Amino acid sequence: NIVKSIPGDSGVQVFVHDTTDSYNQGIAESIGDTAENIAKESVGSRGEYHPGTKQLHINLENADAKTVFHEAFHAMFHSKGMDTGAAIDLANGVKRIVKDKATVKKVESFVENYEAGERGEEMLAELTGIIADSAQSLDSTTLQKLINLINKVAKKIGLSNVLSEKASRQDALDFINDLGEKFRTGEDAS
């Protein structure tokens, strides 16, 4: 269902693997490597999206509910042709919204495991989930920053403004929840 929610003709394929061995083998076949090499590189991996093959692989032995949404974000990001610079700009915008510096440091530590060119996108995917979890407690200044950022992200992926300047905390939360619901049900998210 998540693939159906990615706007446009993305061509993304989703593979859900019951075991880590199946997951490693699926990725190996997808990218032309060996399952042994993938096993070494992806210890504990929950999921991966490969833009070159447009394949999203989920490892059910390690994945949690957020994994699918995180990886679907990558697929949507790439389906709209966003580049690393845009990801870094957006990630920095989200970072400024998150007031809990310990959370930001945790996410920064998480993205250090990725190559420099992947860090902006990974940080954006992680921080977007954090904002979804904390949207209820946003003060009005932070809420306005979130609304502006949501509209900026929407514009970058080819959508019009999705929240008005007068949107409420509940409107922002509803938007985030609605997007998650569209990912779950496969409804077009555009």
Coordinates of C-alpha atoms in Angstrom, one line a residue:
N1 CA 0.0 0.0 0.0
I2 CA 2.8 2.4 0.7
V3 CA 4.0 2.3 -2.9
K4 CA 0.6 3.3 -4.1
S5 CA 0.8 6.4 -1.9
I6 CA 4.0 7.7 -3.6
P7 CA 2.9 10.3 -6.1
G8 CA 3.4 9.7 -9.8
D9 CA 4.6 6.7 -11.7
S10 CA 7.4 5.8 -9.3
G11 CA 7.9 2.2 -10.4
V12 CA 8.9 1.3 -6.9
Q13 CA 8.8 -2.4 -5.9
V14 CA 8.5 -3.5 -2.3
F15 CA 9.9 -6.8 -1.1
V16 CA 9.0 -8.0 2.5
H17 CA 11.3 -10.7 3.8
D18 CA 10.4 -13.0 6.7
T19 CA 14.1 -13.8 7.4
T20 CA 17.4 -11.9 7.4
D21 CA 18.7 -14.6 5.0
S22 CA 15.9 -13.9 2.6
Y23 CA 16.4 -10.1 3.0
N24 CA 20.2 -10.4 2.3
Q25 CA 19.6 -12.6 -0.7
G26 CA 16.9 -10.2 -2.1
I27 CA 19.2 -7.2 -1.8
A28 CA 22.1 -9.2 -3.3
E29 CA 20.0 -10.1 -6.4
S30 CA 18.7 -6.6 -6.6
I31 CA 22.1 -4.9 -6.7
G32 CA 24.3 -7.7 -8.2
D33 CA 26.2 -8.6 -5.1
T34 CA 26.5 -11.7 -3.0
A35 CA 24.3 -12.5 0.0
E36 CA 27.5 -13.0 2.1
N37 CA 28.7 -9.4 1.3
I38 CA 25.2 -8.0 2.1
A39 CA 25.1 -9.9 5.3
K40 CA 28.4 -8.3 6.4
E41 CA 27.3 -4.8 5.5
S42 CA 23.8 -5.0 6.8
V43 CA 24.0 -6.5 10.2
G44 CA 20.8 -5.6 12.1
S45 CA 19.4 -3.8 9.0
R46 CA 15.6 -3.3 9.2
G47 CA 15.1 -2.1 5.6
E48 CA 16.7 -0.4 2.6
Y49 CA 15.6 1.5 -0.4
H50 CA 17.8 1.3 -3.5
P51 CA 17.1 4.2 -5.9
G52 CA 19.0 2.6 -8.8
T53 CA 16.7 -0.4 -8.9
K54 CA 13.7 1.3 -7.3
Q55 CA 13.4 -1.6 -4.8
L56 CA 12.5 -1.2 -1.2
H57 CA 13.4 -4.3 1.0
I58 CA 12.0 -4.8 4.5
N59 CA 13.5 -7.3 6.9
L60 CA 10.7 -8.5 9.2
E61 CA 13.1 -10.0 11.7
N62 CA 14.4 -6.5 12.6
A63 CA 11.9 -4.0 11.2
D64 CA 9.4 -2.0 13.3
A65 CA 6.4 0.1 12.2
K66 CA 8.6 3.2 11.6
T67 CA 10.9 1.3 9.2
V68 CA 8.4 1.1 6.4
F69 CA 7.6 4.8 6.6
H70 CA 11.2 5.7 6.8
E71 CA 12.1 3.7 3.7
A72 CA 8.9 5.0 1.9
F73 CA 10.1 8.5 2.6
H74 CA 13.3 7.6 0.7
A75 CA 11.3 6.3 -2.2
M76 CA 9.1 9.4 -2.4
F77 CA 12.2 11.6 -2.1
H78 CA 13.8 9.9 -5.1
S79 CA 10.6 9.7 -7.1
K80 CA 10.5 13.5 -7.0
G81 CA 14.1 13.9 -8.1
M82 CA 15.2 15.7 -4.9
D83 CA 18.9 16.0 -4.6
T84 CA 21.3 15.9 -1.7
G85 CA 21.4 19.6 -1.3
A86 CA 17.7 19.8 -1.0
A87 CA 17.8 17.1 1.6
I88 CA 20.4 18.9 3.6
D89 CA 18.5 22.2 3.5
L90 CA 15.3 20.5 4.6
A91 CA 17.1 18.4 7.3
N92 CA 18.6 21.6 8.7
G93 CA 15.2 23.2 8.8
V94 CA 13.7 20.2 10.7
K95 CA 16.7 20.2 13.1
R96 CA 16.0 23.9 14.0
I97 CA 12.4 22.9 14.9
V98 CA 13.4 20.1 17.3
K99 CA 14.1 21.8 20.6
D100 CA 15.4 18.7 22.4
K101 CA 19.1 18.9 21.7
A102 CA 19.7 15.4 23.0
T103 CA 17.3 14.1 20.3
V104 CA 19.2 16.1 17.6
K105 CA 22.5 14.7 18.8
K106 CA 21.1 11.1 18.8
V107 CA 19.9 11.6 15.2
E108 CA 23.3 13.2 14.2
S109 CA 25.0 10.2 15.7
F110 CA 22.7 7.8 13.8
V111 CA 23.5 9.5 10.5
E112 CA 27.2 9.3 11.0
N113 CA 26.9 5.7 10.0
Y114 CA 26.0 6.8 6.4
E115 CA 28.2 8.3 3.7
A116 CA 28.3 12.1 3.5
G117 CA 26.0 12.2 0.5
E118 CA 23.3 10.2 2.3
R119 CA 23.3 12.0 5.6
G120 CA 20.9 14.8 4.8
E121 CA 18.2 12.5 3.5
E122 CA 18.7 10.1 6.4
M123 CA 18.5 12.9 8.9
L124 CA 15.4 14.3 7.3
A125 CA 13.7 10.9 7.4
E126 CA 14.5 10.4 11.0
L127 CA 13.6 13.9 12.2
T128 CA 10.4 13.9 10.3
G129 CA 9.3 10.9 12.4
I130 CA 10.4 12.6 15.6
I131 CA 8.3 15.7 14.7
A132 CA 5.3 13.5 14.0
D133 CA 5.7 12.0 17.5
S134 CA 6.0 15.4 19.2
A135 CA 3.6 17.5 17.2
Q136 CA 1.0 17.7 20.0
S137 CA 3.4 19.7 22.2
L138 CA 4.6 22.3 19.8
D139 CA 4.4 26.0 20.9
S140 CA 3.0 28.5 18.4
T141 CA 6.4 29.7 17.2
T142 CA 7.6 26.2 16.6
L143 CA 4.2 25.3 15.1
Q144 CA 4.6 28.1 12.5
K145 CA 8.1 26.8 11.7
L146 CA 6.7 23.3 11.2
I147 CA 3.9 24.7 8.9
N148 CA 6.4 26.6 6.9
L149 CA 8.7 23.5 6.6
I150 CA 5.8 21.2 5.6
N151 CA 4.9 23.6 2.9
K152 CA 8.5 23.9 1.8
V153 CA 8.8 20.1 1.6
A154 CA 5.5 19.9 -0.3
K155 CA 6.8 22.4 -2.8
K156 CA 10.0 20.5 -3.3
I157 CA 8.1 17.3 -4.1
G158 CA 5.8 18.9 -6.5
L159 CA 2.8 19.7 -4.3
S160 CA 1.1 23.0 -3.5
N161 CA 1.0 24.5 0.0
V162 CA -0.7 21.9 2.2
L163 CA -1.2 24.1 5.3
S164 CA -2.4 27.7 5.5
E165 CA -0.5 30.3 7.6
K166 CA -3.4 30.1 10.1
A167 CA -3.2 26.3 10.5
S168 CA -3.6 25.1 14.0
R169 CA -1.5 22.6 15.9
Q170 CA -4.2 20.0 15.2
D171 CA -4.1 20.8 11.5
A172 CA -0.4 20.1 11.4
L173 CA -0.8 16.9 13.4
D174 CA -3.7 15.9 11.2
F175 CA -1.6 16.4 8.1
I176 CA 1.2 14.3 9.5
N177 CA -1.2 11.6 10.6
D178 CA -3.1 11.8 7.2
L179 CA 0.2 11.3 5.3
G180 CA 1.0 8.2 7.5
E181 CA -2.5 6.9 6.9
K182 CA -2.1 7.3 3.1
F183 CA 1.2 5.4 3.3
R184 CA -0.6 2.6 5.3
T185 CA -3.7 2.4 2.9
G186 CA -1.9 3.0 -0.4
E187 CA -3.9 6.2 -1.2
D188 CA -2.1 8.6 -3.4
A189 CA -0.3 11.1 -1.2
S190 CA -0.2 14.0 -3.7

